[in-house]
Amino acid sequence: MDRSLATPAIKTIQQHILERQRVHHPDATGEFSWLLGAVTLATKIIADQVRRAGLVDVLGSTGDTNVQGEDVQKLDIIANETIARSLGYRDNVGIMVSEEDDEPRILKELDAQARYIVLFDPLDGSSNIDVNVSIGTIFSILQRREGVAAGKVMDHILQPGYRQIAAGYVIYSSSTVMAYTTGDGVHMFTLDPAIGAYRLSREGVVMPPVGKTYSINEAYYSLFPGGVQKYLEWVKSDEAGGYGLRYIGSLVADFHRTLLKGGVFLYPPTTNAPQGKLRLLYEANPLAFIAEQAGGMATDGRQRILDKTPTALHERTPLVIGSKAEVDRVMSFWHA
Ligand code: P6P
């Protein structure tokens, strides 16, 4: 048989996880791949809803505002409930934290079996849904902490980002792509609608070490710290030479581009929002884990994102994330 005609191997995300666990975590029980299966299932359902937005009644606002004070979109609720229901059937998940929920959902008291905590932004950038701009789901996975008294739920949740055991995102765009890491590199899978499975599309993603793209909402220029303003003046100068500005206004899309093409994304503090806008637990932490696993870096302007110890569920943080050389350059102006 002419092997060159053979179709490329179809490697699904479950196969990929099991293969890498066999090599890197031989004692793994397959629990993690069982848990990640809930996320892949939920995001396939969400992708279907996003793809049909406009045809089915999922567009527009519910008229409510969430704990963030943001206008809740119908798809936000659909995505949130879809993920919660999928995870709810995984008996190894004890707690869920969502951007859309004021409080954590305690599925079961954390014990040796229900030891995972899943934190997620079910549909980030949802205000862009009605105009067909790419949006995304972001997730972070922690394990319960040993020695925490019963009922002290927040002690299990408010862990620094370096304790994440896995993180990932799904971008709903021209194709649906899931990127994830378990601390063993970053791997990407593209949803194949023909077979309803995520197929391996990039293994061991490396963020370009430099990149002449900066991504920031310059409308807030006058509200930024002086050092950030100085960076923005430099990056447009002849001395910098050849930087381009790309800002989609959807974090997952802006990050996905930065991960693949290099560059730097910035959401600095402003005088109106001294802690910035983005959330630490289920936006900055998972993306910082992925960025570092791909050779990039992520800071809040003072410290490594993954070293921050959260103090509140929906805590916000400034975020500068991307190619190491580009993040260092922002810092050199910010703290000059
Ligand atoms: P601004 C979307 O609402 C979001 O939370 C992120 O996806 C995005 O990066 C950011 O806000 C955009 O915020 O203030 O530039 O509109």
CSV table of C-alpha atoms and ligand atoms in Angstrom, one decimal:
chain,number,residue,atom,x,y,z
A,1,MET,CA,0.0,0.0,0.0
A,2,ASP,CA,1.4,3.5,-0.9
A,3,ARG,CA,1.8,4.9,2.6
A,4,SER,CA,2.2,8.4,1.2
A,5,LEU,CA,-1.5,8.3,0.4
A,6,ALA,CA,-2.4,7.3,3.9
A,7,THR,CA,-4.3,10.1,5.6
A,8,PRO,CA,-2.3,11.8,8.4
A,9,ALA,CA,-2.8,10.2,11.8
A,10,ILE,CA,-5.8,11.5,13.6
A,11,LYS,CA,-4.7,12.3,17.1
A,12,THR,CA,-7.4,13.5,19.4
A,13,ILE,CA,-6.9,15.5,22.5
A,14,GLN,CA,-7.6,12.5,24.7
A,15,GLN,CA,-5.1,10.3,22.9
A,16,HIS,CA,-2.5,13.1,23.1
A,17,ILE,CA,-3.0,13.4,26.9
A,18,LEU,CA,-2.9,9.7,27.5
A,19,GLU,CA,0.3,9.3,25.3
A,20,ARG,CA,2.1,12.1,27.1
A,21,GLN,CA,1.0,10.9,30.5
A,22,ARG,CA,2.4,7.4,29.7
A,23,VAL,CA,5.7,9.1,28.9
A,24,HIS,CA,5.9,11.9,31.4
A,25,HIS,CA,3.5,10.9,34.2
A,26,PRO,CA,3.4,7.1,34.2
A,27,ASP,CA,1.6,7.1,37.5
A,28,ALA,CA,-1.2,9.2,36.2
A,29,THR,CA,-4.6,7.6,36.6
A,30,GLY,CA,-6.2,9.1,33.5
A,31,GLU,CA,-8.3,11.2,35.8
A,32,PHE,CA,-7.0,14.4,34.2
A,33,SER,CA,-7.9,13.3,30.7
A,34,TRP,CA,-11.4,12.4,32.0
A,35,LEU,CA,-11.7,15.9,33.4
A,36,LEU,CA,-10.4,17.6,30.3
A,37,GLY,CA,-13.0,15.6,28.4
A,38,ALA,CA,-15.7,17.6,30.1
A,39,VAL,CA,-14.1,20.8,28.8
A,40,THR,CA,-13.7,19.6,25.3
A,41,LEU,CA,-17.4,18.4,25.3
A,42,ALA,CA,-18.7,21.7,26.6
A,43,THR,CA,-16.6,23.8,24.1
A,44,LYS,CA,-17.9,21.7,21.2
A,45,ILE,CA,-21.4,22.6,22.2
A,46,ILE,CA,-20.5,26.2,22.7
A,47,ALA,CA,-18.8,26.3,19.3
A,48,ASP,CA,-22.0,25.0,17.7
A,49,GLN,CA,-24.0,27.8,19.4
A,50,VAL,CA,-21.5,30.4,18.4
A,51,ARG,CA,-21.5,29.2,14.8
A,52,ARG,CA,-25.3,29.5,14.6
A,53,ALA,CA,-25.5,32.8,16.4
A,54,GLY,CA,-28.0,34.9,14.4
A,55,LEU,CA,-29.9,31.9,13.3
A,56,VAL,CA,-30.9,30.8,16.8
A,57,ASP,CA,-32.0,33.0,19.6
A,58,VAL,CA,-28.6,33.3,21.3
A,59,LEU,CA,-27.6,36.9,20.3
A,60,GLY,CA,-28.0,40.0,22.4
A,61,SER,CA,-28.2,40.7,26.0
A,62,THR,CA,-30.2,39.1,28.8
A,63,GLY,CA,-30.8,42.5,30.3
A,64,ASP,CA,-28.9,41.4,33.5
A,65,THR,CA,-25.5,42.5,34.7
A,66,ASN,CA,-22.9,40.1,36.2
A,67,VAL,CA,-20.7,40.3,39.2
A,68,GLN,CA,-18.3,42.3,37.1
A,69,GLY,CA,-21.0,44.8,36.4
A,70,GLU,CA,-21.0,43.8,32.7
A,71,ASP,CA,-24.0,43.4,30.5
A,72,VAL,CA,-24.7,39.6,30.3
A,73,GLN,CA,-25.1,38.2,26.8
A,74,LYS,CA,-27.4,35.3,26.2
A,75,LEU,CA,-24.4,33.2,25.0
A,76,ASP,CA,-22.6,34.0,28.2
A,77,ILE,CA,-25.3,32.1,30.1
A,78,ILE,CA,-25.5,29.3,27.6
A,79,ALA,CA,-21.7,28.8,27.8
A,80,ASN,CA,-21.6,29.1,31.6
A,81,GLU,CA,-24.3,26.5,32.1
A,82,THR,CA,-22.9,24.2,29.4
A,83,ILE,CA,-19.5,24.1,31.1
A,84,ALA,CA,-21.0,23.7,34.6
A,85,ARG,CA,-23.2,20.8,33.5
A,86,SER,CA,-20.4,19.1,31.7
A,87,LEU,CA,-18.0,19.4,34.7
A,88,GLY,CA,-20.8,18.5,37.1
A,89,TYR,CA,-20.8,15.0,35.8
A,90,ARG,CA,-17.1,14.5,36.4
A,91,ASP,CA,-16.8,13.1,39.9
A,92,ASN,CA,-13.3,14.3,40.3
A,93,VAL,CA,-14.3,18.0,40.3
A,94,GLY,CA,-15.1,19.5,43.7
A,95,ILE,CA,-15.4,23.2,43.0
A,96,MET,CA,-16.1,25.4,40.0
A,97,VAL,CA,-15.4,29.1,39.7
A,98,SER,CA,-16.8,31.1,36.9
A,99,GLU,CA,-16.6,34.7,35.8
A,100,GLU,CA,-20.4,34.6,35.5
A,101,ASP,CA,-21.0,33.4,39.1
A,102,ASP,CA,-20.8,35.6,42.1
A,103,GLU,CA,-19.8,32.7,44.3
A,104,PRO,CA,-18.0,29.4,43.7
A,105,ARG,CA,-20.1,26.3,42.9
A,106,ILE,CA,-19.4,23.6,45.5
A,107,LEU,CA,-20.2,20.3,43.7
A,108,LYS,CA,-18.9,18.2,46.5
A,109,GLU,CA,-16.6,18.7,49.5
A,110,LEU,CA,-13.1,18.3,48.2
A,111,ASP,CA,-11.7,14.9,49.1
A,112,ALA,CA,-9.2,12.4,47.7
A,113,GLN,CA,-11.5,11.8,44.7
A,114,ALA,CA,-13.1,15.2,44.1
A,115,ARG,CA,-9.7,17.0,44.2
A,116,TYR,CA,-9.9,19.3,41.2
A,117,ILE,CA,-10.9,23.0,41.1
A,118,VAL,CA,-11.9,24.3,37.7
A,119,LEU,CA,-11.9,28.1,37.1
A,120,PHE,CA,-13.2,29.5,33.9
A,121,ASP,CA,-14.3,32.5,31.9
A,122,PRO,CA,-17.0,30.7,29.9
A,123,LEU,CA,-17.1,33.2,27.0
A,124,ASP,CA,-14.6,36.0,27.1
A,125,GLY,CA,-15.2,38.9,24.7
A,126,SER,CA,-18.9,38.1,24.5
A,127,SER,CA,-19.7,41.7,23.7
A,128,ASN,CA,-18.2,40.9,20.3
A,129,ILE,CA,-20.6,38.1,19.5
A,130,ASP,CA,-23.1,40.2,17.7
A,131,VAL,CA,-20.5,41.5,15.2
A,132,ASN,CA,-18.9,38.1,14.5
A,133,VAL,CA,-15.6,38.9,16.2
A,134,SER,CA,-13.6,35.9,17.6
A,135,ILE,CA,-14.4,35.0,21.2
A,136,GLY,CA,-13.1,32.4,23.6
A,137,THR,CA,-13.3,30.2,26.6
A,138,ILE,CA,-10.4,30.3,29.1
A,139,PHE,CA,-9.9,27.6,31.9
A,140,SER,CA,-7.5,27.0,34.7
A,141,ILE,CA,-7.3,23.8,36.8
A,142,LEU,CA,-6.0,23.6,40.4
A,143,GLN,CA,-5.9,20.7,42.9
A,144,ARG,CA,-7.2,21.0,46.4
A,145,ARG,CA,-4.6,21.9,49.0
A,146,GLU,CA,-3.6,19.5,51.7
A,147,GLY,CA,-4.3,20.4,55.3
A,148,VAL,CA,-7.1,22.9,54.7
A,149,ALA,CA,-9.9,22.8,57.3
A,150,ALA,CA,-13.3,21.5,56.1
A,151,GLY,CA,-15.4,24.3,54.6
A,152,LYS,CA,-12.4,26.7,54.0
A,153,VAL,CA,-13.3,26.7,50.3
A,154,MET,CA,-11.5,29.9,49.5
A,155,ASP,CA,-8.1,28.5,50.8
A,156,HIS,CA,-8.4,25.9,48.0
A,157,ILE,CA,-9.3,28.5,45.4
A,158,LEU,CA,-7.0,31.5,46.2
A,159,GLN,CA,-3.8,29.7,45.1
A,160,PRO,CA,-1.0,31.4,43.2
A,161,GLY,CA,-0.9,30.7,39.4
A,162,TYR,CA,2.3,28.6,39.6
A,163,ARG,CA,0.2,25.9,41.4
A,164,GLN,CA,-2.0,25.4,38.3
A,165,ILE,CA,-1.8,21.8,37.1
A,166,ALA,CA,-3.3,22.7,33.7
A,167,ALA,CA,-4.6,25.7,31.7
A,168,GLY,CA,-6.0,26.3,28.3
A,169,TYR,CA,-8.3,28.3,26.1
A,170,VAL,CA,-10.6,27.7,23.1
A,171,ILE,CA,-10.9,30.3,20.4
A,172,TYR,CA,-14.1,30.3,18.4
A,173,SER,CA,-13.1,31.8,15.1
A,174,SER,CA,-12.7,30.8,11.4
A,175,SER,CA,-11.9,27.5,13.1
A,176,THR,CA,-12.3,26.4,16.7
A,177,VAL,CA,-8.9,25.8,18.3
A,178,MET,CA,-8.1,24.5,21.8
A,179,ALA,CA,-4.7,25.2,23.3
A,180,TYR,CA,-3.7,23.6,26.6
A,181,THR,CA,-0.7,22.9,28.8
A,182,THR,CA,-0.2,20.6,31.7
A,183,GLY,CA,3.3,22.0,32.3
A,184,ASP,CA,4.7,19.9,29.5
A,185,GLY,CA,4.6,22.4,26.6
A,186,VAL,CA,1.7,24.0,24.8
A,187,HIS,CA,-0.3,21.9,22.3
A,188,MET,CA,-3.1,23.0,20.0
A,189,PHE,CA,-6.1,21.0,18.5
A,190,THR,CA,-8.5,22.1,15.8
A,191,LEU,CA,-12.1,21.0,16.0
A,192,ASP,CA,-12.9,18.9,12.9
A,193,PRO,CA,-16.6,19.4,12.4
A,194,ALA,CA,-16.7,16.4,10.1
A,195,ILE,CA,-16.0,14.0,13.0
A,196,GLY,CA,-16.8,16.3,16.0
A,197,ALA,CA,-13.3,15.8,17.5
A,198,TYR,CA,-10.4,18.0,18.3
A,199,ARG,CA,-7.4,16.9,16.2
A,200,LEU,CA,-3.8,17.7,17.0
A,201,SER,CA,-2.7,20.7,14.9
A,202,ARG,CA,0.4,22.0,16.7
A,203,GLU,CA,2.5,20.2,19.2
A,204,GLY,CA,5.1,22.0,21.4
A,205,VAL,CA,4.1,25.6,20.4
A,206,VAL,CA,6.9,28.1,20.9
A,207,MET,CA,6.2,31.8,21.1
A,208,PRO,CA,8.6,33.8,18.8
A,209,PRO,CA,11.2,35.5,21.2
A,210,VAL,CA,10.6,38.8,19.5
A,211,GLY,CA,7.7,40.3,17.6
A,212,LYS,CA,7.0,43.8,16.3
A,213,THR,CA,3.3,43.8,17.2
A,214,TYR,CA,1.9,45.6,20.2
A,215,SER,CA,-1.7,45.2,21.3
A,216,ILE,CA,-3.3,47.7,23.6
A,217,ASN,CA,-6.4,50.0,23.7
A,218,GLU,CA,-4.7,53.3,23.0
A,219,ALA,CA,-8.0,55.2,23.6
A,220,TYR,CA,-7.0,55.1,27.3
A,221,TYR,CA,-3.6,56.7,26.6
A,222,SER,CA,-4.2,59.6,28.9
A,223,LEU,CA,-5.2,57.3,31.8
A,224,PHE,CA,-2.1,55.0,31.6
A,225,PRO,CA,0.9,55.3,34.0
A,226,GLY,CA,3.6,57.7,32.6
A,227,GLY,CA,6.0,54.9,31.9
A,228,VAL,CA,3.4,53.1,29.7
A,229,GLN,CA,2.8,56.4,27.8
A,230,LYS,CA,6.6,56.7,27.2
A,231,TYR,CA,6.6,53.1,25.8
A,232,LEU,CA,3.7,54.0,23.5
A,233,GLU,CA,5.6,57.1,22.2
A,234,TRP,CA,8.7,55.0,21.7
A,235,VAL,CA,7.0,52.1,19.9
A,236,LYS,CA,5.7,54.5,17.3
A,237,SER,CA,9.0,56.3,16.9
A,238,ASP,CA,11.5,55.9,14.0
A,239,GLU,CA,14.0,54.5,16.6
A,240,ALA,CA,11.6,51.5,17.3
A,241,GLY,CA,11.0,51.1,13.6
A,242,GLY,CA,8.3,49.0,12.1
A,243,TYR,CA,6.0,48.0,15.0
A,244,GLY,CA,2.3,47.4,14.1
A,245,LEU,CA,-0.7,47.8,16.3
A,246,ARG,CA,-3.2,45.0,16.4
A,247,TYR,CA,-6.1,45.2,18.9
A,248,ILE,CA,-9.1,42.9,18.5
A,249,GLY,CA,-10.7,43.7,21.8
A,250,SER,CA,-11.1,40.0,22.6
A,251,LEU,CA,-8.5,38.8,25.0
A,252,VAL,CA,-8.3,35.2,23.7
A,253,ALA,CA,-8.0,36.4,20.1
A,254,ASP,CA,-5.3,39.0,20.9
A,255,PHE,CA,-3.4,36.4,23.0
A,256,HIS,CA,-3.7,33.6,20.4
A,257,ARG,CA,-2.1,35.9,17.8
A,258,THR,CA,0.7,37.0,20.2
A,259,LEU,CA,1.4,33.3,21.1
A,260,LEU,CA,1.7,32.3,17.4
A,261,LYS,CA,3.3,35.5,15.9
A,262,GLY,CA,5.1,37.0,18.9
A,263,GLY,CA,4.7,40.6,20.2
A,264,VAL,CA,3.2,42.0,23.4
A,265,PHE,CA,-0.4,42.4,24.7
A,266,LEU,CA,-0.9,45.1,27.3
A,267,TYR,CA,-3.9,45.8,29.6
A,268,PRO,CA,-2.2,48.3,32.0
A,269,PRO,CA,-3.8,50.0,35.0
A,270,THR,CA,-5.6,53.2,34.4
A,271,THR,CA,-6.6,56.1,36.7
A,272,ASN,CA,-10.2,54.7,36.4
A,273,ALA,CA,-9.2,51.1,37.0
A,274,PRO,CA,-6.0,51.0,39.1
A,275,GLN,CA,-6.0,47.2,39.0
A,276,GLY,CA,-6.7,47.0,35.3
A,277,LYS,CA,-9.7,45.2,33.9
A,278,LEU,CA,-8.7,41.6,33.4
A,279,ARG,CA,-9.3,38.9,36.0
A,280,LEU,CA,-6.4,37.1,37.7
A,281,LEU,CA,-7.8,33.7,38.5
A,282,TYR,CA,-9.4,32.7,35.2
A,283,GLU,CA,-7.9,35.0,32.6
A,284,ALA,CA,-4.4,36.2,33.5
A,285,ASN,CA,-3.2,33.0,35.3
A,286,PRO,CA,-4.2,30.5,32.6
A,287,LEU,CA,-2.8,32.6,29.8
A,288,ALA,CA,0.4,33.3,31.8
A,289,PHE,CA,0.9,29.6,32.3
A,290,ILE,CA,0.5,29.0,28.6
A,291,ALA,CA,2.8,32.0,27.7
A,292,GLU,CA,5.6,30.7,30.0
A,293,GLN,CA,5.3,27.2,28.7
A,294,ALA,CA,5.7,28.5,25.2
A,295,GLY,CA,8.8,30.5,26.2
A,296,GLY,CA,7.1,33.9,26.8
A,297,MET,CA,6.4,35.8,29.9
A,298,ALA,CA,3.6,37.6,31.8
A,299,THR,CA,3.8,40.3,34.4
A,300,ASP,CA,1.4,42.7,36.2
A,301,GLY,CA,4.0,45.4,35.8
A,302,ARG,CA,5.6,44.7,39.1
A,303,GLN,CA,5.8,40.9,39.5
A,304,ARG,CA,5.4,37.6,37.5
A,305,ILE,CA,1.6,36.9,37.2
A,306,LEU,CA,2.1,33.3,38.3
A,307,ASP,CA,3.6,34.5,41.6
A,308,LYS,CA,0.7,36.6,42.6
A,309,THR,CA,-1.3,35.2,45.6
A,310,PRO,CA,-5.0,36.1,44.9
A,311,THR,CA,-7.0,37.7,47.7
A,312,ALA,CA,-10.4,37.7,46.1
A,313,LEU,CA,-12.4,35.5,43.7
A,314,HIS,CA,-12.8,38.1,40.9
A,315,GLU,CA,-9.7,40.0,41.6
A,316,ARG,CA,-8.4,42.1,38.6
A,317,THR,CA,-4.8,42.5,37.6
A,318,PRO,CA,-2.9,44.6,35.1
A,319,LEU,CA,-1.4,42.3,32.4
A,320,VAL,CA,1.6,42.6,30.1
A,321,ILE,CA,2.1,39.3,28.3
A,322,GLY,CA,4.0,38.1,25.2
A,323,SER,CA,7.5,37.6,23.8
A,324,LYS,CA,10.1,38.0,26.6
A,325,ALA,CA,12.1,40.7,24.7
A,326,GLU,CA,9.0,42.7,24.1
A,327,VAL,CA,7.7,42.4,27.7
A,328,ASP,CA,11.1,43.4,29.0
A,329,ARG,CA,11.1,46.4,26.7
A,330,VAL,CA,7.7,47.6,28.1
A,331,MET,CA,9.1,47.1,31.6
A,332,SER,CA,12.2,49.2,30.8
A,333,PHE,CA,10.0,52.2,29.9
A,334,TRP,CA,7.4,51.5,32.6
A,335,HIS,CA,10.0,51.6,35.4
A,336,ALA,CA,12.6,53.9,33.9
B,1,P6P,P1,-11.5,47.3,26.4
B,1,P6P,C1,-13.7,41.8,26.6
B,1,P6P,O1,-14.8,42.5,27.2
B,1,P6P,C2,-12.5,41.8,27.6
B,1,P6P,O2,-12.9,41.3,28.8
B,1,P6P,C3,-11.4,41.1,27.0
B,1,P6P,O3,-11.7,40.0,26.2
B,1,P6P,C4,-10.6,42.2,26.2
B,1,P6P,O4,-9.2,42.0,26.1
B,1,P6P,C5,-10.9,43.5,27.0
B,1,P6P,O5,-12.2,43.2,27.7
B,1,P6P,C6,-11.1,44.7,26.1
B,1,P6P,O6,-11.4,45.8,27.0
B,1,P6P,O7,-11.5,48.1,27.6
B,1,P6P,O8,-10.3,47.5,25.5
B,1,P6P,O9,-12.8,47.3,25.6
